[in-house]
């Protein structure tokens, strides 16, 4: 995989980054979404494939992206297909910070040091080129506005954005209600993106221990005609933080 193209985790993170505050929207569910975005990116690269509600490694060769290759190797070591909901719900120590640091090294964001309450050191991240984020969102806007089935990458990005609750960040207020609804509907255009997005929502709703109902034979669980999942309910318990942090990073 060449590095000329931004990966889905990078695009999802840039979508979530608030250009005014330098913080990320929906930080807890975003961590789950980044893990899910890695799965979709690996599937697009032909390294993994859905097997019912599980993920199977079909080509273990490296992609050239260190973070994706780490995830691929962990999947390979499982030795058998793993349920998407169990993978996404597993510990993801520092994944968001890993991608923020990567975006900083690539020159797409820069860190702004500060203090919380005048005491606790904080780091916020500002986009160095907001045109990149606008281009990413424009792809979603186009799919929502035209109704033309988007490419698998854009469909998966839309599914993940909906799953982690970015709809109200991207399309706020009553005027954005129809756009949020259409964003949700895009989940049906990519089976892998739909599988992962539903797994992200299941983890948020505490359903990781419950196997998903298997789709009828001959029909993908998140394929065309499947009922779209509702927007994540407000008040979903936040995911616990993994590990201690000496510094507060962008939330």
PDB file of N, CA, C and O in Angstrom, residues 56-83:
ATOM      1  N   UNK A  56     -11.570 -12.437   8.947  1.00  0.00           N
ATOM      2  CA  UNK A  56     -10.575 -13.461   8.640  1.00  0.00           C
ATOM      3  C   UNK A  56      -9.418 -12.840   7.859  1.00  0.00           C
ATOM      4  O   UNK A  56      -9.640 -12.017   6.962  1.00  0.00           O
ATOM      5  N   UNK A  57      -8.201 -13.218   8.214  1.00  0.00           N
ATOM      6  CA  UNK A  57      -7.023 -12.778   7.463  1.00  0.00           C
ATOM      7  C   UNK A  57      -6.915 -13.647   6.217  1.00  0.00           C
ATOM      8  O   UNK A  57      -6.896 -14.872   6.308  1.00  0.00           O
ATOM      9  N   UNK A  58      -6.840 -13.004   5.057  1.00  0.00           N
ATOM     10  CA  UNK A  58      -6.742 -13.752   3.800  1.00  0.00           C
ATOM     11  C   UNK A  58      -5.399 -13.549   3.106  1.00  0.00           C
ATOM     12  O   UNK A  58      -5.030 -14.331   2.218  1.00  0.00           O
ATOM     13  N   UNK A  59      -4.662 -12.512   3.477  1.00  0.00           N
ATOM     14  CA  UNK A  59      -3.343 -12.249   2.897  1.00  0.00           C
ATOM     15  C   UNK A  59      -2.512 -11.523   3.953  1.00  0.00           C
ATOM     16  O   UNK A  59      -2.648 -10.302   4.120  1.00  0.00           O
ATOM     17  N   UNK A  60      -1.670 -12.234   4.690  1.00  0.00           N
ATOM     18  CA  UNK A  60      -0.963 -11.631   5.823  1.00  0.00           C
ATOM     19  C   UNK A  60       0.242 -10.771   5.459  1.00  0.00           C
ATOM     20  O   UNK A  60       0.910 -10.262   6.353  1.00  0.00           O
ATOM     21  N   UNK A  61       0.518 -10.569   4.182  1.00  0.00           N
ATOM     22  CA  UNK A  61       1.703  -9.776   3.828  1.00  0.00           C
ATOM     23  C   UNK A  61       1.501  -8.320   4.272  1.00  0.00           C
ATOM     24  O   UNK A  61       0.395  -7.786   4.227  1.00  0.00           O
ATOM     25  N   UNK A  62       2.586  -7.645   4.674  1.00  0.00           N
ATOM     26  CA  UNK A  62       2.490  -6.268   5.180  1.00  0.00           C
ATOM     27  C   UNK A  62       1.956  -5.294   4.140  1.00  0.00           C
ATOM     28  O   UNK A  62       2.095  -5.497   2.934  1.00  0.00           O
ATOM     29  N   UNK A  63       1.342  -4.225   4.638  1.00  0.00           N
ATOM     30  CA  UNK A  63       0.812  -3.178   3.765  1.00  0.00           C
ATOM     31  C   UNK A  63       1.815  -2.056   3.546  1.00  0.00           C
ATOM     32  O   UNK A  63       1.671  -1.276   2.604  1.00  0.00           O
ATOM     33  N   UNK A  64       2.794  -1.943   4.448  1.00  0.00           N
ATOM     34  CA  UNK A  64       3.729  -0.830   4.387  1.00  0.00           C
ATOM     35  C   UNK A  64       3.369   0.279   5.356  1.00  0.00           C
ATOM     36  O   UNK A  64       4.147   1.209   5.568  1.00  0.00           O
ATOM     37  N   UNK A  65       2.205   0.198   5.978  1.00  0.00           N
ATOM     38  CA  UNK A  65       1.780   1.155   6.998  1.00  0.00           C
ATOM     39  C   UNK A  65       2.001   0.498   8.359  1.00  0.00           C
ATOM     40  O   UNK A  65       1.345  -0.507   8.670  1.00  0.00           O
ATOM     41  N   UNK A  66       2.921   1.014   9.198  1.00  0.00           N
ATOM     42  CA  UNK A  66       3.274   0.337  10.457  1.00  0.00           C
ATOM     43  C   UNK A  66       2.097   0.090  11.391  1.00  0.00           C
ATOM     44  O   UNK A  66       1.995  -0.983  11.998  1.00  0.00           O
ATOM     45  N   UNK A  67       1.194   1.056  11.513  1.00  0.00           N
ATOM     46  CA  UNK A  67       0.073   0.901  12.430  1.00  0.00           C
ATOM     47  C   UNK A  67      -0.912  -0.145  11.924  1.00  0.00           C
ATOM     48  O   UNK A  67      -1.400  -0.983  12.692  1.00  0.00           O
ATOM     49  N   UNK A  68      -1.192  -0.121  10.626  1.00  0.00           N
ATOM     50  CA  UNK A  68      -2.071  -1.138  10.050  1.00  0.00           C
ATOM     51  C   UNK A  68      -1.424  -2.520  10.120  1.00  0.00           C
ATOM     52  O   UNK A  68      -2.097  -3.517  10.400  1.00  0.00           O
ATOM     53  N   UNK A  69      -0.122  -2.577   9.869  1.00  0.00           N
ATOM     54  CA  UNK A  69       0.565  -3.870   9.892  1.00  0.00           C
ATOM     55  C   UNK A  69       0.585  -4.466  11.296  1.00  0.00           C
ATOM     56  O   UNK A  69       0.551  -5.692  11.458  1.00  0.00           O
ATOM     57  N   UNK A  70       0.649  -3.617  12.313  1.00  0.00           N
ATOM     58  CA  UNK A  70       0.564  -4.104  13.695  1.00  0.00           C
ATOM     59  C   UNK A  70      -0.797  -4.749  13.940  1.00  0.00           C
ATOM     60  O   UNK A  70      -0.882  -5.843  14.513  1.00  0.00           O
ATOM     61  N   UNK A  71      -1.866  -4.093  13.485  1.00  0.00           N
ATOM     62  CA  UNK A  71      -3.206  -4.659  13.637  1.00  0.00           C
ATOM     63  C   UNK A  71      -3.330  -5.955  12.851  1.00  0.00           C
ATOM     64  O   UNK A  71      -3.918  -6.938  13.337  1.00  0.00           O
ATOM     65  N   UNK A  72      -2.789  -5.989  11.641  1.00  0.00           N
ATOM     66  CA  UNK A  72      -2.850  -7.187  10.810  1.00  0.00           C
ATOM     67  C   UNK A  72      -2.120  -8.355  11.470  1.00  0.00           C
ATOM     68  O   UNK A  72      -2.619  -9.496  11.475  1.00  0.00           O
ATOM     69  N   UNK A  73      -0.977  -8.079  12.061  1.00  0.00           N
ATOM     70  CA  UNK A  73      -0.216  -9.145  12.716  1.00  0.00           C
ATOM     71  C   UNK A  73      -0.964  -9.676  13.934  1.00  0.00           C
ATOM     72  O   UNK A  73      -0.975 -10.885  14.202  1.00  0.00           O
ATOM     73  N   UNK A  74      -1.606  -8.792  14.684  1.00  0.00           N
ATOM     74  CA  UNK A  74      -2.379  -9.237  15.842  1.00  0.00           C
ATOM     75  C   UNK A  74      -3.546 -10.118  15.399  1.00  0.00           C
ATOM     76  O   UNK A  74      -3.856 -11.127  16.055  1.00  0.00           O
ATOM     77  N   UNK A  75      -4.186  -9.742  14.297  1.00  0.00           N
ATOM     78  CA  UNK A  75      -5.268 -10.572  13.763  1.00  0.00           C
ATOM     79  C   UNK A  75      -4.733 -11.925  13.309  1.00  0.00           C
ATOM     80  O   UNK A  75      -5.356 -12.966  13.543  1.00  0.00           O
ATOM     81  N   UNK A  76      -3.577 -11.928  12.663  1.00  0.00           N
ATOM     82  CA  UNK A  76      -2.981 -13.182  12.179  1.00  0.00           C
ATOM     83  C   UNK A  76      -2.661 -14.120  13.331  1.00  0.00           C
ATOM     84  O   UNK A  76      -2.855 -15.336  13.249  1.00  0.00           O
ATOM     85  N   UNK A  77      -2.180 -13.547  14.423  1.00  0.00           N
ATOM     86  CA  UNK A  77      -1.800 -14.367  15.578  1.00  0.00           C
ATOM     87  C   UNK A  77      -2.999 -15.039  16.239  1.00  0.00           C
ATOM     88  O   UNK A  77      -2.825 -16.023  16.966  1.00  0.00           O
ATOM     89  N   UNK A  78      -4.195 -14.487  16.009  1.00  0.00           N
ATOM     90  CA  UNK A  78      -5.385 -15.126  16.584  1.00  0.00           C
ATOM     91  C   UNK A  78      -5.561 -16.539  16.018  1.00  0.00           C
ATOM     92  O   UNK A  78      -6.133 -17.393  16.693  1.00  0.00           O
ATOM     93  N   UNK A  79      -5.109 -16.756  14.795  1.00  0.00           N
ATOM     94  CA  UNK A  79      -5.164 -18.085  14.201  1.00  0.00           C
ATOM     95  C   UNK A  79      -6.518 -18.493  13.661  1.00  0.00           C
ATOM     96  O   UNK A  79      -6.629 -19.475  12.940  1.00  0.00           O
ATOM     97  N   UNK A  80      -7.561 -17.777  13.996  1.00  0.00           N
ATOM     98  CA  UNK A  80      -8.915 -18.086  13.528  1.00  0.00           C
ATOM     99  C   UNK A  80      -9.668 -16.766  13.401  1.00  0.00           C
ATOM    100  O   UNK A  80      -9.300 -15.763  14.028  1.00  0.00           O
ATOM    101  N   UNK A  81     -10.702 -16.722  12.565  1.00  0.00           N
ATOM    102  CA  UNK A  81     -11.478 -15.483  12.434  1.00  0.00           C
ATOM    103  C   UNK A  81     -11.973 -14.988  13.788  1.00  0.00           C
ATOM    104  O   UNK A  81     -12.379 -15.769  14.648  1.00  0.00           O
ATOM    105  N   UNK A  82     -11.917 -13.684  13.980  1.00  0.00           N
ATOM    106  CA  UNK A  82     -12.319 -13.074  15.245  1.00  0.00           C
ATOM    107  C   UNK A  82     -13.563 -12.229  15.025  1.00  0.00           C
ATOM    108  O   UNK A  82     -13.726 -11.602  13.969  1.00  0.00           O
ATOM    109  N   UNK A  83     -14.474 -12.262  15.973  1.00  0.00           N
ATOM    110  CA  UNK A  83     -15.670 -11.431  15.873  1.00  0.00           C
ATOM    111  C   UNK A  83     -15.283  -9.964  15.850  1.00  0.00           C
ATOM    112  O   UNK A  83     -14.467  -9.501  16.652  1.00  0.00           O
TER     113      UNK A  83
END
